């Protein structure tokens, strides 16, 4: 498809060149009025709840407003499990987080704040809460290997309840919230119900081009006849049943399906998200190092070097706290791994301060004790008087 | 839709490429004539202007749909039509690849489909009492400055508008009757009949607060028109919203699951009966049938309805006999935007304030005062600070000051920390009691008195040692 884009090469080069020649100008290249649509691709990839977090999409929206593209394409690739089942090598720490409120915030933010720009969801793969995002956009395309699955996770908090009435309440509440995403995308709620609740079966019937969904097996096409697992869709199945609008394996394929032989990708449009993901993950790695150093310094904090090493241990915790404040994703992952959140770190820092203070007092008190004959604490008391 | 792979694409490009290219160009607004031309896939051309009433057929998720409405945009990539699909008002963006046909209608669009200026809204008029109705001095020019008083002594808003109060967080913690009463008091300054929009985003909460909210609404409802705008109204939040005269959903909105429980177990027997009765009464207060509300409380209760295809009138059943079953004997009922709209449980769906203004039959969205939003922001800030700060204070009680090795300093520090907790009790008692489980204020005061006694003894001991 890139070859096809050569047709527009001259136009693109000219308009980009103009932008480069005027560095202070708005990124007008992206909005050049040359008839070629400017497309802004927004990655939604990695772990739902950390890589996909509301904090970064605010920046994305700002950038979209600046560049004023003709079309925004969200590229979703969030799969809790890979496709090589027998290896069972999926990292549980990378599984999508139960943060439906935050995901809903992202959906509403993107739908409302750039509502004047048409938006398309393009699913590369989605297993887990990412599927809620996929179904929150009306115009949805998939790659040929993409999956749309894993929404049984929505029921995670339900199982802790014993009482059947309370369990029914919790189930209805969480699936209701989940179906809110599907409602936003304009898909039949029965699909969401079957994707979230294992006991629901799913089939569909066709009348002309209309698809009718059934939460049982009375339809002519049985999608899910297993009451022990939730419904899921391959790209082909999603397309055949009209859930997705088409299958496209490359950006060019996608744009062609949308009806454009020519398009121009807004330069650097993926950078905001890519940079954010790189940055917070690198910071998380650093936090692991800082924790190890913290533990090492604590171990060394004895005798004459106690104050020095306690100070260094405290400084490492301050770095971790700073990282958590800067990146909520770091706090989420750090908490999952260690159980410690921002407040726990703050308290540890304050406790170290007290220890440092005590150690100083001990050193000072010992010295004075020799001179004034008083011992540590009472020496302090004496000075006060 | 046809699955596209690269080889197929190459073939298709050759076949349909020229046609699509034409469509791209044709969708661009004509530069000279001030009118639009859209070349369609079948080779025909639609000509007209923005704001024309049009009927468009398009494909979505493999299904062909029709929208009738006002053409608000015709760009290179898409057209945008403000109209109605299946009874729902929408602002629809249609990519030209999905557009099958486009034709002008005679301007008198089918009933209720157009939202052109002066057009009708699907929202039935429901006792609308416009802001300031009957309160403004006739012909009085209030301008855009600070509100002035009318002849009747009430403040006069420069425009028709609403009061807004976001209700967020746990019922009894973030969402409280105090704020509801406060916004009503603010609205009172402008006279009775004000529109108060409660933006509800809450997972539910304390039953005890539900009782207070109920009492507040009983007092306030005959003074003002309460509107709930639902993002999330689960459990106690649904109970709160049910008091309102009108309920609107956001697209992602959800409402229901009002089952009351304590610890692990749902209430049963007489307690359950009383709760069912109370919620039924609240449903009727809001002008709604209690059947779906009861199905939100106890899973075995059923709810279904029939809808008259001509009049749209809904008939409720507490059995499964209705054509649309909302809740069977296993499920608790929670509404989403479309299910609530279909049975008229909700009065409409709006994702923006402008859309809500239309549904409220207001000419535009205008907030008479930002009092409610400030109230909400202040209280949410307080709750957040309290939740963050108090656990820290509680932990500091264990160690703060200990590094000094000075008994007096340690005791003094603890007294200060306990005093901080008491201050939080004054600022946010419900957060302290229900959310954080901090000992009651009088217990803390007793602890302070005890520590003060210890401090006095320590001082005396030090003085004695000095002598």
PDB file of N, CA and C in Angstrom, chain A residues 149-233:
ATOM      1  N   UNK A 149     -12.033 -10.964  23.222  1.00  0.00           N
ATOM      2  CA  UNK A 149     -12.364 -11.984  24.228  1.00  0.00           C
ATOM      3  C   UNK A 149     -11.950 -11.511  25.613  1.00  0.00           C
ATOM      4  N   UNK A 150     -12.181 -12.387  26.584  1.00  0.00           N
ATOM      5  CA  UNK A 150     -11.629 -12.169  27.934  1.00  0.00           C
ATOM      6  C   UNK A 150     -12.448 -11.281  28.836  1.00  0.00           C
ATOM      7  N   UNK A 151     -13.712 -11.066  28.517  1.00  0.00           N
ATOM      8  CA  UNK A 151     -14.509 -10.160  29.351  1.00  0.00           C
ATOM      9  C   UNK A 151     -15.098 -10.841  30.584  1.00  0.00           C
ATOM     10  N   UNK A 152     -14.874 -12.141  30.723  1.00  0.00           N
ATOM     11  CA  UNK A 152     -15.297 -12.809  31.956  1.00  0.00           C
ATOM     12  C   UNK A 152     -14.649 -12.184  33.184  1.00  0.00           C
ATOM     13  N   UNK A 153     -13.547 -11.470  32.970  1.00  0.00           N
ATOM     14  CA  UNK A 153     -12.852 -10.811  34.082  1.00  0.00           C
ATOM     15  C   UNK A 153     -13.713  -9.791  34.803  1.00  0.00           C
ATOM     16  N   UNK A 154     -14.729  -9.297  34.097  1.00  0.00           N
ATOM     17  CA  UNK A 154     -15.598  -8.288  34.712  1.00  0.00           C
ATOM     18  C   UNK A 154     -16.255  -8.858  35.981  1.00  0.00           C
ATOM     19  N   UNK A 155     -16.405 -10.171  36.027  1.00  0.00           N
ATOM     20  CA  UNK A 155     -17.105 -10.784  37.168  1.00  0.00           C
ATOM     21  C   UNK A 155     -16.167 -11.090  38.334  1.00  0.00           C
ATOM     22  N   UNK A 156     -14.913 -10.736  38.227  1.00  0.00           N
ATOM     23  CA  UNK A 156     -13.954 -11.040  39.293  1.00  0.00           C
ATOM     24  C   UNK A 156     -14.444 -10.651  40.687  1.00  0.00           C
ATOM     25  N   UNK A 157     -14.990  -9.452  40.865  1.00  0.00           N
ATOM     26  CA  UNK A 157     -15.380  -9.080  42.232  1.00  0.00           C
ATOM     27  C   UNK A 157     -16.672  -9.757  42.705  1.00  0.00           C
ATOM     28  N   UNK A 158     -17.365 -10.403  41.817  1.00  0.00           N
ATOM     29  CA  UNK A 158     -18.683 -10.958  42.168  1.00  0.00           C
ATOM     30  C   UNK A 158     -18.535 -12.213  43.027  1.00  0.00           C
ATOM     31  N   UNK A 159     -17.510 -12.985  42.725  1.00  0.00           N
ATOM     32  CA  UNK A 159     -17.405 -14.312  43.328  1.00  0.00           C
ATOM     33  C   UNK A 159     -17.101 -14.287  44.822  1.00  0.00           C
ATOM     34  N   UNK A 160     -16.684 -13.140  45.337  1.00  0.00           N
ATOM     35  CA  UNK A 160     -16.369 -13.084  46.769  1.00  0.00           C
ATOM     36  C   UNK A 160     -17.633 -13.055  47.633  1.00  0.00           C
ATOM     37  N   UNK A 161     -18.800 -12.890  46.994  1.00  0.00           N
ATOM     38  CA  UNK A 161     -20.037 -12.795  47.775  1.00  0.00           C
ATOM     39  C   UNK A 161     -20.721 -14.159  47.835  1.00  0.00           C
ATOM     40  N   UNK A 162     -21.248 -14.495  49.030  1.00  0.00           N
ATOM     41  CA  UNK A 162     -21.891 -15.801  49.209  1.00  0.00           C
ATOM     42  C   UNK A 162     -23.388 -15.729  48.974  1.00  0.00           C
ATOM     43  N   UNK A 163     -24.002 -14.691  49.550  1.00  0.00           N
ATOM     44  CA  UNK A 163     -25.454 -14.579  49.515  1.00  0.00           C
ATOM     45  C   UNK A 163     -25.933 -14.455  48.055  1.00  0.00           C
ATOM     46  N   UNK A 164     -26.910 -15.289  47.648  1.00  0.00           N
ATOM     47  CA  UNK A 164     -27.316 -15.254  46.232  1.00  0.00           C
ATOM     48  C   UNK A 164     -27.881 -13.903  45.795  1.00  0.00           C
ATOM     49  N   UNK A 165     -28.604 -13.237  46.694  1.00  0.00           N
ATOM     50  CA  UNK A 165     -29.176 -11.940  46.332  1.00  0.00           C
ATOM     51  C   UNK A 165     -28.080 -10.881  46.153  1.00  0.00           C
ATOM     52  N   UNK A 166     -27.098 -10.935  47.048  1.00  0.00           N
ATOM     53  CA  UNK A 166     -26.002  -9.963  46.944  1.00  0.00           C
ATOM     54  C   UNK A 166     -25.163 -10.271  45.692  1.00  0.00           C
ATOM     55  N   UNK A 167     -24.985 -11.555  45.455  1.00  0.00           N
ATOM     56  CA  UNK A 167     -24.211 -11.934  44.267  1.00  0.00           C
ATOM     57  C   UNK A 167     -24.935 -11.477  42.987  1.00  0.00           C
ATOM     58  N   UNK A 168     -26.249 -11.649  42.988  1.00  0.00           N
ATOM     59  CA  UNK A 168     -27.028 -11.197  41.821  1.00  0.00           C
ATOM     60  C   UNK A 168     -26.897  -9.692  41.647  1.00  0.00           C
ATOM     61  N   UNK A 169     -26.907  -8.977  42.781  1.00  0.00           N
ATOM     62  CA  UNK A 169     -26.762  -7.509  42.731  1.00  0.00           C
ATOM     63  C   UNK A 169     -25.403  -7.127  42.137  1.00  0.00           C
ATOM     64  N   UNK A 170     -24.356  -7.761  42.662  1.00  0.00           N
ATOM     65  CA  UNK A 170     -23.007  -7.404  42.220  1.00  0.00           C
ATOM     66  C   UNK A 170     -22.811  -7.769  40.740  1.00  0.00           C
ATOM     67  N   UNK A 171     -23.342  -8.921  40.390  1.00  0.00           N
ATOM     68  CA  UNK A 171     -23.222  -9.351  38.998  1.00  0.00           C
ATOM     69  C   UNK A 171     -23.927  -8.356  38.064  1.00  0.00           C
ATOM     70  N   UNK A 172     -25.136  -7.979  38.456  1.00  0.00           N
ATOM     71  CA  UNK A 172     -25.889  -7.033  37.621  1.00  0.00           C
ATOM     72  C   UNK A 172     -25.181  -5.688  37.544  1.00  0.00           C
ATOM     73  N   UNK A 173     -24.622  -5.269  38.686  1.00  0.00           N
ATOM     74  CA  UNK A 173     -23.963  -3.959  38.713  1.00  0.00           C
ATOM     75  C   UNK A 173     -22.728  -3.953  37.804  1.00  0.00           C
ATOM     76  N   UNK A 174     -21.878  -4.977  37.954  1.00  0.00           N
ATOM     77  CA  UNK A 174     -20.632  -4.963  37.175  1.00  0.00           C
ATOM     78  C   UNK A 174     -20.887  -5.201  35.694  1.00  0.00           C
ATOM     79  N   UNK A 175     -21.802  -6.128  35.401  1.00  0.00           N
ATOM     80  CA  UNK A 175     -22.075  -6.332  33.965  1.00  0.00           C
ATOM     81  C   UNK A 175     -22.784  -5.098  33.391  1.00  0.00           C
ATOM     82  N   UNK A 176     -23.580  -4.455  34.222  1.00  0.00           N
ATOM     83  CA  UNK A 176     -24.248  -3.221  33.768  1.00  0.00           C
ATOM     84  C   UNK A 176     -23.231  -2.160  33.409  1.00  0.00           C
ATOM     85  N   UNK A 177     -22.217  -2.024  34.245  1.00  0.00           N
ATOM     86  CA  UNK A 177     -21.156  -1.045  33.960  1.00  0.00           C
ATOM     87  C   UNK A 177     -20.414  -1.458  32.681  1.00  0.00           C
ATOM     88  N   UNK A 178     -20.131  -2.756  32.573  1.00  0.00           N
ATOM     89  CA  UNK A 178     -19.459  -3.254  31.363  1.00  0.00           C
ATOM     90  C   UNK A 178     -20.294  -2.987  30.117  1.00  0.00           C
ATOM     91  N   UNK A 179     -21.596  -3.196  30.250  1.00  0.00           N
ATOM     92  CA  UNK A 179     -22.461  -2.988  29.078  1.00  0.00           C
ATOM     93  C   UNK A 179     -22.554  -1.510  28.693  1.00  0.00           C
ATOM     94  N   UNK A 180     -22.223  -0.646  29.634  1.00  0.00           N
ATOM     95  CA  UNK A 180     -22.196   0.788  29.317  1.00  0.00           C
ATOM     96  C   UNK A 180     -21.224   1.081  28.176  1.00  0.00           C
ATOM     97  N   UNK A 181     -20.094   0.372  28.161  1.00  0.00           N
ATOM     98  CA  UNK A 181     -19.116   0.552  27.071  1.00  0.00           C
ATOM     99  C   UNK A 181     -19.731   0.117  25.742  1.00  0.00           C
ATOM    100  N   UNK A 182     -20.438  -1.021  25.816  1.00  0.00           N
ATOM    101  CA  UNK A 182     -21.004  -1.607  24.597  1.00  0.00           C
ATOM    102  C   UNK A 182     -22.135  -0.721  24.068  1.00  0.00           C
ATOM    103  N   UNK A 183     -22.848  -0.138  25.006  1.00  0.00           N
ATOM    104  CA  UNK A 183     -23.906   0.820  24.649  1.00  0.00           C
ATOM    105  C   UNK A 183     -23.294   2.027  23.939  1.00  0.00           C
ATOM    106  N   UNK A 184     -22.174   2.481  24.480  1.00  0.00           N
ATOM    107  CA  UNK A 184     -21.504   3.632  23.870  1.00  0.00           C
ATOM    108  C   UNK A 184     -21.129   3.332  22.414  1.00  0.00           C
ATOM    109  N   UNK A 185     -20.722   2.090  22.173  1.00  0.00           N
ATOM    110  CA  UNK A 185     -20.351   1.712  20.806  1.00  0.00           C
ATOM    111  C   UNK A 185     -21.542   1.390  19.932  1.00  0.00           C
ATOM    112  N   UNK A 186     -22.706   1.265  20.534  1.00  0.00           N
ATOM    113  CA  UNK A 186     -23.914   1.011  19.757  1.00  0.00           C
ATOM    114  C   UNK A 186     -24.092  -0.454  19.378  1.00  0.00           C
ATOM    115  N   UNK A 187     -23.441  -1.371  20.098  1.00  0.00           N
ATOM    116  CA  UNK A 187     -23.590  -2.800  19.805  1.00  0.00           C
ATOM    117  C   UNK A 187     -24.731  -3.381  20.644  1.00  0.00           C
ATOM    118  N   UNK A 188     -25.306  -4.482  20.195  1.00  0.00           N
ATOM    119  CA  UNK A 188     -26.383  -5.081  20.977  1.00  0.00           C
ATOM    120  C   UNK A 188     -25.865  -5.530  22.357  1.00  0.00           C
ATOM    121  N   UNK A 189     -26.631  -5.218  23.389  1.00  0.00           N
ATOM    122  CA  UNK A 189     -26.164  -5.514  24.745  1.00  0.00           C
ATOM    123  C   UNK A 189     -26.049  -7.015  25.000  1.00  0.00           C
ATOM    124  N   UNK A 190     -26.797  -7.808  24.250  1.00  0.00           N
ATOM    125  CA  UNK A 190     -26.725  -9.262  24.424  1.00  0.00           C
ATOM    126  C   UNK A 190     -25.305  -9.789  24.161  1.00  0.00           C
ATOM    127  N   UNK A 191     -24.616  -9.153  23.244  1.00  0.00           N
ATOM    128  CA  UNK A 191     -23.239  -9.578  22.955  1.00  0.00           C
ATOM    129  C   UNK A 191     -22.380  -9.393  24.215  1.00  0.00           C
ATOM    130  N   UNK A 192     -22.548  -8.240  24.831  1.00  0.00           N
ATOM    131  CA  UNK A 192     -21.792  -7.958  26.055  1.00  0.00           C
ATOM    132  C   UNK A 192     -22.145  -8.929  27.164  1.00  0.00           C
ATOM    133  N   UNK A 193     -23.435  -9.190  27.296  1.00  0.00           N
ATOM    134  CA  UNK A 193     -23.908 -10.116  28.322  1.00  0.00           C
ATOM    135  C   UNK A 193     -23.218 -11.482  28.137  1.00  0.00           C
ATOM    136  N   UNK A 194     -23.206 -11.966  26.913  1.00  0.00           N
ATOM    137  CA  UNK A 194     -22.611 -13.291  26.643  1.00  0.00           C
ATOM    138  C   UNK A 194     -21.089 -13.265  26.771  1.00  0.00           C
ATOM    139  N   UNK A 195     -20.486 -12.111  26.507  1.00  0.00           N
ATOM    140  CA  UNK A 195     -19.025 -12.025  26.625  1.00  0.00           C
ATOM    141  C   UNK A 195     -18.571 -11.912  28.070  1.00  0.00           C
ATOM    142  N   UNK A 196     -19.499 -11.489  28.946  1.00  0.00           N
ATOM    143  CA  UNK A 196     -19.125 -11.322  30.353  1.00  0.00           C
ATOM    144  C   UNK A 196     -19.582 -12.484  31.227  1.00  0.00           C
ATOM    145  N   UNK A 197     -20.719 -13.099  30.873  1.00  0.00           N
ATOM    146  CA  UNK A 197     -21.299 -14.118  31.751  1.00  0.00           C
ATOM    147  C   UNK A 197     -21.152 -15.507  31.120  1.00  0.00           C
ATOM    148  N   UNK A 198     -20.391 -16.390  31.766  1.00  0.00           N
ATOM    149  CA  UNK A 198     -20.127 -17.707  31.172  1.00  0.00           C
ATOM    150  C   UNK A 198     -21.410 -18.500  30.916  1.00  0.00           C
ATOM    151  N   UNK A 199     -22.389 -18.375  31.806  1.00  0.00           N
ATOM    152  CA  UNK A 199     -23.575 -19.241  31.684  1.00  0.00           C
ATOM    153  C   UNK A 199     -24.478 -18.830  30.521  1.00  0.00           C
ATOM    154  N   UNK A 200     -24.236 -17.678  29.951  1.00  0.00           N
ATOM    155  CA  UNK A 200     -25.067 -17.231  28.832  1.00  0.00           C
ATOM    156  C   UNK A 200     -24.537 -17.808  27.525  1.00  0.00           C
ATOM    157  N   UNK A 201     -25.427 -18.381  26.777  1.00  0.00           N
ATOM    158  CA  UNK A 201     -25.048 -18.863  25.448  1.00  0.00           C
ATOM    159  C   UNK A 201     -25.332 -17.744  24.444  1.00  0.00           C
ATOM    160  N   UNK A 202     -24.891 -17.952  23.245  1.00  0.00           N
ATOM    161  CA  UNK A 202     -25.085 -16.879  22.254  1.00  0.00           C
ATOM    162  C   UNK A 202     -25.262 -17.467  20.859  1.00  0.00           C
ATOM    163  N   UNK A 203     -26.287 -16.982  20.202  1.00  0.00           N
ATOM    164  CA  UNK A 203     -26.482 -17.355  18.801  1.00  0.00           C
ATOM    165  C   UNK A 203     -27.089 -16.158  18.072  1.00  0.00           C
ATOM    166  N   UNK A 204     -27.114 -16.236  16.771  1.00  0.00           N
ATOM    167  CA  UNK A 204     -27.721 -15.131  16.036  1.00  0.00           C
ATOM    168  C   UNK A 204     -28.466 -15.653  14.807  1.00  0.00           C
ATOM    169  N   UNK A 205     -29.384 -14.826  14.350  1.00  0.00           N
ATOM    170  CA  UNK A 205     -30.149 -15.150  13.142  1.00  0.00           C
ATOM    171  C   UNK A 205     -30.054 -13.961  12.194  1.00  0.00           C
ATOM    172  N   UNK A 206     -30.225 -14.243  10.943  1.00  0.00           N
ATOM    173  CA  UNK A 206     -30.168 -13.174   9.946  1.00  0.00           C
ATOM    174  C   UNK A 206     -31.516 -13.051   9.248  1.00  0.00           C
ATOM    175  N   UNK A 207     -31.955 -11.836   9.142  1.00  0.00           N
ATOM    176  CA  UNK A 207     -33.125 -11.565   8.304  1.00  0.00           C
ATOM    177  C   UNK A 207     -32.678 -10.504   7.323  1.00  0.00           C
ATOM    178  N   UNK A 208     -32.434 -10.908   6.129  1.00  0.00           N
ATOM    179  CA  UNK A 208     -31.815  -9.978   5.187  1.00  0.00           C
ATOM    180  C   UNK A 208     -30.443  -9.630   5.733  1.00  0.00           C
ATOM    181  N   UNK A 209     -30.198  -8.353   5.929  1.00  0.00           N
ATOM    182  CA  UNK A 209     -28.905  -7.933   6.465  1.00  0.00           C
ATOM    183  C   UNK A 209     -28.974  -7.660   7.962  1.00  0.00           C
ATOM    184  N   UNK A 210     -30.165  -7.834   8.532  1.00  0.00           N
ATOM    185  CA  UNK A 210     -30.310  -7.582   9.966  1.00  0.00           C
ATOM    186  C   UNK A 210     -29.896  -8.808  10.759  1.00  0.00           C
ATOM    187  N   UNK A 211     -29.137  -8.561  11.795  1.00  0.00           N
ATOM    188  CA  UNK A 211     -28.717  -9.646  12.677  1.00  0.00           C
ATOM    189  C   UNK A 211     -29.514  -9.541  13.977  1.00  0.00           C
ATOM    190  N   UNK A 212     -30.117 -10.653  14.383  1.00  0.00           N
ATOM    191  CA  UNK A 212     -30.800 -10.680  15.676  1.00  0.00           C
ATOM    192  C   UNK A 212     -30.014 -11.609  16.591  1.00  0.00           C
ATOM    193  N   UNK A 213     -29.738 -11.132  17.793  1.00  0.00           N
ATOM    194  CA  UNK A 213     -28.930 -11.911  18.732  1.00  0.00           C
ATOM    195  C   UNK A 213     -29.823 -12.584  19.757  1.00  0.00           C
ATOM    196  N   UNK A 214     -29.416 -13.777  20.174  1.00  0.00           N
ATOM    197  CA  UNK A 214     -30.173 -14.516  21.192  1.00  0.00           C
ATOM    198  C   UNK A 214     -29.205 -15.000  22.267  1.00  0.00           C
ATOM    199  N   UNK A 215     -29.654 -14.902  23.520  1.00  0.00           N
ATOM    200  CA  UNK A 215     -28.811 -15.392  24.622  1.00  0.00           C
ATOM    201  C   UNK A 215     -29.104 -16.868  24.885  1.00  0.00           C
ATOM    202  N   UNK A 216     -29.272 -17.599  23.831  1.00  0.00           N
ATOM    203  CA  UNK A 216     -29.506 -19.043  23.915  1.00  0.00           C
ATOM    204  C   UNK A 216     -29.071 -19.635  22.577  1.00  0.00           C
ATOM    205  N   UNK A 217     -29.503 -20.825  22.295  1.00  0.00           N
ATOM    206  CA  UNK A 217     -29.040 -21.439  21.045  1.00  0.00           C
ATOM    207  C   UNK A 217     -30.163 -21.541  20.008  1.00  0.00           C
ATOM    208  N   UNK A 218     -31.140 -20.648  20.121  1.00  0.00           N
ATOM    209  CA  UNK A 218     -32.266 -20.721  19.199  1.00  0.00           C
ATOM    210  C   UNK A 218     -31.966 -20.068  17.850  1.00  0.00           C
ATOM    211  N   UNK A 219     -30.879 -19.327  17.763  1.00  0.00           N
ATOM    212  CA  UNK A 219     -30.543 -18.676  16.498  1.00  0.00           C
ATOM    213  C   UNK A 219     -30.019 -19.677  15.483  1.00  0.00           C
ATOM    214  N   UNK A 220     -29.944 -19.235  14.251  1.00  0.00           N
ATOM    215  CA  UNK A 220     -29.483 -20.152  13.207  1.00  0.00           C
ATOM    216  C   UNK A 220     -27.971 -20.365  13.266  1.00  0.00           C
ATOM    217  N   UNK A 221     -27.256 -19.399  13.818  1.00  0.00           N
ATOM    218  CA  UNK A 221     -25.814 -19.522  13.918  1.00  0.00           C
ATOM    219  C   UNK A 221     -25.443 -19.513  15.396  1.00  0.00           C
ATOM    220  N   UNK A 222     -24.932 -20.634  15.862  1.00  0.00           N
ATOM    221  CA  UNK A 222     -24.581 -20.717  17.281  1.00  0.00           C
ATOM    222  C   UNK A 222     -23.142 -20.248  17.474  1.00  0.00           C
ATOM    223  N   UNK A 223     -23.015 -19.210  18.241  1.00  0.00           N
ATOM    224  CA  UNK A 223     -21.695 -18.617  18.477  1.00  0.00           C
ATOM    225  C   UNK A 223     -21.049 -19.284  19.696  1.00  0.00           C
ATOM    226  N   UNK A 224     -21.858 -19.532  20.724  1.00  0.00           N
ATOM    227  CA  UNK A 224     -21.306 -20.055  21.974  1.00  0.00           C
ATOM    228  C   UNK A 224     -22.347 -20.971  22.610  1.00  0.00           C
ATOM    229  N   UNK A 225     -22.018 -22.262  22.679  1.00  0.00           N
ATOM    230  CA  UNK A 225     -22.946 -23.235  23.250  1.00  0.00           C
ATOM    231  C   UNK A 225     -22.390 -23.804  24.549  1.00  0.00           C
ATOM    232  N   UNK A 226     -21.436 -23.127  25.120  1.00  0.00           N
ATOM    233  CA  UNK A 226     -20.775 -23.639  26.316  1.00  0.00           C
ATOM    234  C   UNK A 226     -21.142 -22.745  27.486  1.00  0.00           C
ATOM    235  N   UNK A 227     -21.806 -23.309  28.497  1.00  0.00           N
ATOM    236  CA  UNK A 227     -22.237 -22.455  29.607  1.00  0.00           C
ATOM    237  C   UNK A 227     -21.152 -22.310  30.679  1.00  0.00           C
ATOM    238  N   UNK A 228     -19.987 -22.796  30.360  1.00  0.00           N
ATOM    239  CA  UNK A 228     -18.887 -22.648  31.332  1.00  0.00           C
ATOM    240  C   UNK A 228     -17.841 -21.624  30.879  1.00  0.00           C
ATOM    241  N   UNK A 229     -18.030 -21.073  29.712  1.00  0.00           N
ATOM    242  CA  UNK A 229     -17.073 -20.043  29.284  1.00  0.00           C
ATOM    243  C   UNK A 229     -17.811 -18.903  28.569  1.00  0.00           C
ATOM    244  N   UNK A 230     -17.151 -17.778  28.574  1.00  0.00           N
ATOM    245  CA  UNK A 230     -17.772 -16.599  27.968  1.00  0.00           C
ATOM    246  C   UNK A 230     -17.596 -16.640  26.447  1.00  0.00           C
ATOM    247  N   UNK A 231     -18.441 -15.907  25.765  1.00  0.00           N
ATOM    248  CA  UNK A 231     -18.349 -15.854  24.303  1.00  0.00           C
ATOM    249  C   UNK A 231     -17.133 -15.048  23.886  1.00  0.00           C
ATOM    250  N   UNK A 232     -16.548 -15.432  22.791  1.00  0.00           N
ATOM    251  CA  UNK A 232     -15.420 -14.673  22.258  1.00  0.00           C
ATOM    252  C   UNK A 232     -15.482 -14.695  20.723  1.00  0.00           C
ATOM    253  N   UNK A 233     -14.796 -13.746  20.151  1.00  0.00           N
ATOM    254  CA  UNK A 233     -14.875 -13.596  18.700  1.00  0.00           C
ATOM    255  C   UNK A 233     -13.490 -13.565  18.075  1.00  0.00           C
TER     256      UNK A 233
END
